[in-house]
Structures are given as structure tokens and as C-alpha cells.
Amino acid sequence: MSDKFMARAIELSIKSVNKGTGPFGAVIIKDKKIISEGFNTVTSANDPTSHAEISAIRDACKNLNNFSLTGCDLYTTCEPCPMCLSAIYWARIDNVYYANTRSDAQKIDFDDSLIYEELRKNIKERKIPMHQIMRDEALKAFEMWDKKKDKVKY
């Protein structure tokens, strides 16, 4: 763990505030060096997935030419939201160091509690209705993938 990496993430979060987007910054480290940086650009990019962590993950994967970030650590200025946390697991990041908590974020109107609540609910009880259709037809691609000999597992 290194304060200098968190300090850089905090610098990025301040840069993000000055640009008029959310107060979040993140850096990804490999071999004790910053390999990518990100800050929130949700409103400037009109992209609800453009969180600091997601931006840093995308950049790190591009820089390493690999979808796996095994051997990397993430420094982020806030406890990751459910979307970012999922991406962190998918990317196989080794460690996450965060500064502010989700409670701190909630106090300034970045409230993810609805999503945490929705994840605990049965799919039929969620706020956004989920409708399963054409499963039998869609299973064809799954069956093809299952039989594929040269697939890259992730």
C-alpha cells in the first residue's frame, strides 16, 4: 500500500470536480508503477458507466493488452459502487485501496443503496421489471460456446 498512489487518485478526483463531473479518481498499479488513471466523466461523456474505476480498468486492460489485471492493485477515492465492484472482480484485480466510504458518498447525493437493495431481491420483485423471452433460441449461442474448442475462458 502506498500513500503516493492514493494521493494521485485524490488529485484526479479534484481534477474531476474542477471539470464539473463527479468527485472520483482512481489509479491502477502494477509492479509499483501507475499503469492507468481514471476520473469520473459520467456527465461530460454522457455515459453512466464512465466511473473513475471503470475508466482506469479500461485503460489498464488496453495498456497491458489483456482483459485480466491479475497482479494489479486499484487505488480509488471512494468505496466502489456495485457496478465498479463487479468490474473489479471481472478484471481480477488483486487489492483495492479506497478512501471515502459509500456513506460519505451518500451524504453528497451519490447514493447506491437502491442498487444494493435491488440485488438482494428476487428478480420478479425488482423496481425495473425483468422479462425473460426467447430463452430456447438464445441457448443456441451458449451451446455453441460450450462446445467451442478454441475459446478463451474468462
mmCIF file of C-alpha atoms in Angstrom:
data_model
loop_
_atom_site.group_PDB
_atom_site.id
_atom_site.type_symbol
_atom_site.label_atom_id
_atom_site.label_comp_id
_atom_site.label_asym_id
_atom_site.label_seq_id
_atom_site.Cartn_x
_atom_site.Cartn_y
_atom_site.Cartn_z
ATOM 1 C CA MET A 1 0.000 0.000 0.000
ATOM 2 C CA SER A 2 1.271 3.457 -0.862
ATOM 3 C CA ASP A 3 0.044 6.905 0.091
ATOM 4 C CA LYS A 4 1.526 8.343 -3.115
ATOM 5 C CA PHE A 5 -0.845 6.249 -5.247
ATOM 6 C CA MET A 6 -3.875 7.315 -3.216
ATOM 7 C CA ALA A 7 -2.633 10.918 -3.362
ATOM 8 C CA ARG A 8 -2.642 10.670 -7.163
ATOM 9 C CA ALA A 9 -6.186 9.271 -7.148
ATOM 10 C CA ILE A 10 -7.235 12.202 -4.943
ATOM 11 C CA GLU A 11 -5.591 14.653 -7.383
ATOM 12 C CA LEU A 12 -7.646 13.076 -10.177
ATOM 13 C CA SER A 13 -10.852 13.392 -8.127
ATOM 14 C CA ILE A 14 -10.176 17.101 -7.619
ATOM 15 C CA LYS A 15 -9.471 17.457 -11.350
ATOM 16 C CA SER A 16 -12.823 15.794 -11.989
ATOM 17 C CA VAL A 17 -14.616 18.250 -9.689
ATOM 18 C CA ASN A 18 -12.939 21.169 -11.462
ATOM 19 C CA LYS A 19 -14.171 19.810 -14.808
ATOM 20 C CA GLY A 20 -17.700 19.700 -13.429
ATOM 21 C CA THR A 21 -18.024 15.922 -13.168
ATOM 22 C CA GLY A 22 -18.216 13.709 -10.070
ATOM 23 C CA PRO A 23 -15.572 13.784 -7.322
ATOM 24 C CA PHE A 24 -13.963 10.422 -8.002
ATOM 25 C CA GLY A 25 -10.488 9.348 -9.094
ATOM 26 C CA ALA A 26 -8.680 6.034 -9.465
ATOM 27 C CA VAL A 27 -5.295 4.633 -10.428
ATOM 28 C CA ILE A 28 -4.182 1.092 -11.191
ATOM 29 C CA ILE A 29 -0.739 -0.085 -10.140
ATOM 30 C CA LYS A 30 1.400 -2.932 -11.437
ATOM 31 C CA ASP A 31 4.937 -3.575 -10.248
ATOM 32 C CA LYS A 32 4.784 -0.463 -8.050
ATOM 33 C CA LYS A 33 4.075 1.813 -11.052
ATOM 34 C CA ILE A 34 0.911 3.562 -12.183
ATOM 35 C CA ILE A 35 -0.243 1.885 -15.391
ATOM 36 C CA SER A 36 -3.557 3.703 -15.740
ATOM 37 C CA GLU A 37 -5.620 6.523 -14.310
ATOM 38 C CA GLY A 38 -9.257 7.452 -14.416
ATOM 39 C CA PHE A 39 -11.691 10.006 -13.119
ATOM 40 C CA ASN A 40 -15.425 10.361 -13.326
ATOM 41 C CA THR A 41 -16.725 11.556 -16.712
ATOM 42 C CA VAL A 42 -20.350 10.417 -16.465
ATOM 43 C CA THR A 43 -21.904 13.794 -17.245
ATOM 44 C CA SER A 44 -19.282 15.069 -19.686
ATOM 45 C CA ALA A 45 -19.258 11.826 -21.717
ATOM 46 C CA ASN A 46 -22.986 11.172 -21.290
ATOM 47 C CA ASP A 47 -22.002 7.678 -20.191
ATOM 48 C CA PRO A 48 -23.408 6.317 -16.909
ATOM 49 C CA THR A 49 -20.659 3.668 -16.859
ATOM 50 C CA SER A 50 -17.834 6.199 -17.028
ATOM 51 C CA HIS A 51 -16.875 5.969 -13.362
ATOM 52 C CA ALA A 52 -13.261 6.527 -12.321
ATOM 53 C CA GLU A 53 -12.652 2.833 -11.621
ATOM 54 C CA ILE A 54 -14.204 1.671 -14.902
ATOM 55 C CA SER A 55 -12.173 4.226 -16.862
ATOM 56 C CA ALA A 56 -8.970 3.108 -15.118
ATOM 57 C CA ILE A 57 -9.789 -0.580 -15.727
ATOM 58 C CA ARG A 58 -10.467 0.020 -19.428
ATOM 59 C CA ASP A 59 -7.215 1.941 -19.793
ATOM 60 C CA ALA A 60 -5.169 -0.639 -17.862
ATOM 61 C CA CYS A 61 -6.514 -3.501 -19.969
ATOM 62 C CA LYS A 62 -5.712 -1.561 -23.126
ATOM 63 C CA ASN A 63 -2.202 -0.725 -21.878
ATOM 64 C CA LEU A 64 -1.491 -4.334 -20.887
ATOM 65 C CA ASN A 65 -3.301 -5.779 -23.912
ATOM 66 C CA ASN A 66 -5.094 -8.168 -21.591
ATOM 67 C CA PHE A 67 -8.562 -8.470 -20.053
ATOM 68 C CA SER A 68 -7.059 -9.774 -16.817
ATOM 69 C CA LEU A 69 -5.499 -7.370 -14.346
ATOM 70 C CA THR A 70 -4.090 -10.082 -12.108
ATOM 71 C CA GLY A 71 -1.045 -8.635 -10.360
ATOM 72 C CA CYS A 72 -2.564 -5.148 -10.259
ATOM 73 C CA ASP A 73 -3.903 -3.044 -7.393
ATOM 74 C CA LEU A 74 -6.554 -0.327 -7.573
ATOM 75 C CA TYR A 75 -6.456 2.888 -5.557
ATOM 76 C CA THR A 76 -9.768 4.724 -5.591
ATOM 77 C CA THR A 77 -11.059 7.736 -3.732
ATOM 78 C CA CYS A 78 -14.309 6.031 -2.755
ATOM 79 C CA GLU A 79 -15.540 2.580 -1.872
ATOM 80 C CA PRO A 80 -16.545 1.135 -5.275
ATOM 81 C CA CYS A 81 -20.202 1.155 -6.281
ATOM 82 C CA PRO A 82 -21.839 -2.162 -7.270
ATOM 83 C CA MET A 83 -21.016 -1.681 -10.964
ATOM 84 C CA CYS A 84 -17.368 -0.878 -10.294
ATOM 85 C CA LEU A 85 -17.067 -3.655 -7.731
ATOM 86 C CA SER A 86 -18.330 -6.135 -10.312
ATOM 87 C CA ALA A 87 -15.825 -4.858 -12.881
ATOM 88 C CA ILE A 88 -13.029 -5.162 -10.294
ATOM 89 C CA TYR A 89 -13.894 -8.822 -9.775
ATOM 90 C CA TRP A 90 -14.214 -9.477 -13.529
ATOM 91 C CA ALA A 91 -10.807 -7.829 -14.077
ATOM 92 C CA ARG A 92 -9.252 -9.963 -11.312
ATOM 93 C CA ILE A 93 -7.602 -7.026 -9.543
ATOM 94 C CA ASP A 94 -5.577 -8.228 -6.543
ATOM 95 C CA ASN A 95 -6.252 -5.455 -4.000
ATOM 96 C CA VAL A 96 -8.485 -2.398 -3.675
ATOM 97 C CA TYR A 97 -7.489 0.566 -1.531
ATOM 98 C CA TYR A 98 -10.196 3.187 -1.018
ATOM 99 C CA ALA A 99 -10.514 6.480 0.854
ATOM 100 C CA ASN A 100 -14.145 7.614 1.268
ATOM 101 C CA THR A 101 -16.959 5.219 2.173
ATOM 102 C CA ARG A 102 -20.296 4.666 0.451
ATOM 103 C CA SER A 103 -21.824 6.513 3.439
ATOM 104 C CA ASP A 104 -19.613 9.519 2.688
ATOM 105 C CA ALA A 105 -20.772 9.391 -0.947
ATOM 106 C CA GLN A 106 -24.413 9.104 0.083
ATOM 107 C CA LYS A 107 -24.094 12.329 2.097
ATOM 108 C CA ILE A 108 -23.261 14.249 -1.107
ATOM 109 C CA ASP A 109 -26.058 12.610 -3.171
ATOM 110 C CA PHE A 110 -24.154 9.661 -4.652
ATOM 111 C CA ASP A 111 -26.438 7.006 -3.214
ATOM 112 C CA ASP A 112 -26.128 3.406 -4.404
ATOM 113 C CA SER A 113 -28.368 1.938 -1.698
ATOM 114 C CA LEU A 114 -31.193 1.231 -4.179
ATOM 115 C CA ILE A 115 -28.876 -0.973 -6.248
ATOM 116 C CA TYR A 116 -27.626 -2.870 -3.188
ATOM 117 C CA GLU A 117 -31.281 -3.434 -2.175
ATOM 118 C CA GLU A 118 -32.306 -4.491 -5.678
ATOM 119 C CA LEU A 119 -29.528 -7.088 -5.864
ATOM 120 C CA ARG A 120 -30.916 -8.809 -2.767
ATOM 121 C CA LYS A 121 -34.435 -9.053 -4.230
ATOM 122 C CA ASN A 122 -35.935 -11.840 -6.269
ATOM 123 C CA ILE A 123 -35.778 -10.874 -9.943
ATOM 124 C CA LYS A 124 -39.589 -10.586 -10.103
ATOM 125 C CA GLU A 125 -39.634 -8.084 -7.206
ATOM 126 C CA ARG A 126 -37.192 -5.537 -8.626
ATOM 127 C CA LYS A 127 -38.116 -1.931 -9.360
ATOM 128 C CA ILE A 128 -37.263 -2.291 -13.058
ATOM 129 C CA PRO A 129 -39.370 -5.140 -14.466
ATOM 130 C CA MET A 130 -37.344 -8.008 -15.914
ATOM 131 C CA HIS A 131 -38.998 -10.099 -18.648
ATOM 132 C CA GLN A 132 -37.407 -13.306 -19.895
ATOM 133 C CA ILE A 133 -38.122 -14.031 -23.567
ATOM 134 C CA MET A 134 -36.751 -16.350 -26.302
ATOM 135 C CA ARG A 135 -34.566 -18.388 -23.940
ATOM 136 C CA ASP A 136 -34.669 -21.501 -26.123
ATOM 137 C CA GLU A 137 -33.437 -19.537 -29.143
ATOM 138 C CA ALA A 138 -30.757 -17.745 -27.133
ATOM 139 C CA LEU A 139 -29.421 -21.009 -25.687
ATOM 140 C CA LYS A 140 -28.037 -21.836 -29.153
ATOM 141 C CA ALA A 141 -25.128 -19.394 -28.690
ATOM 142 C CA PHE A 142 -24.449 -20.814 -25.209
ATOM 143 C CA GLU A 143 -24.409 -24.350 -26.575
ATOM 144 C CA MET A 144 -22.050 -23.306 -29.379
ATOM 145 C CA TRP A 145 -19.729 -21.635 -26.858
ATOM 146 C CA ASP A 146 -19.796 -24.691 -24.607
ATOM 147 C CA LYS A 147 -18.662 -26.920 -27.499
ATOM 148 C CA LYS A 148 -16.078 -24.476 -28.881
ATOM 149 C CA LYS A 149 -12.586 -25.979 -28.586
ATOM 150 C CA ASP A 150 -10.529 -22.791 -29.049
ATOM 151 C CA LYS A 151 -12.424 -20.467 -26.685
ATOM 152 C CA VAL A 152 -10.601 -18.060 -24.413
ATOM 153 C CA LYS A 153 -12.043 -18.566 -20.937
ATOM 154 C CA TYR A 154 -12.582 -15.524 -18.747
#
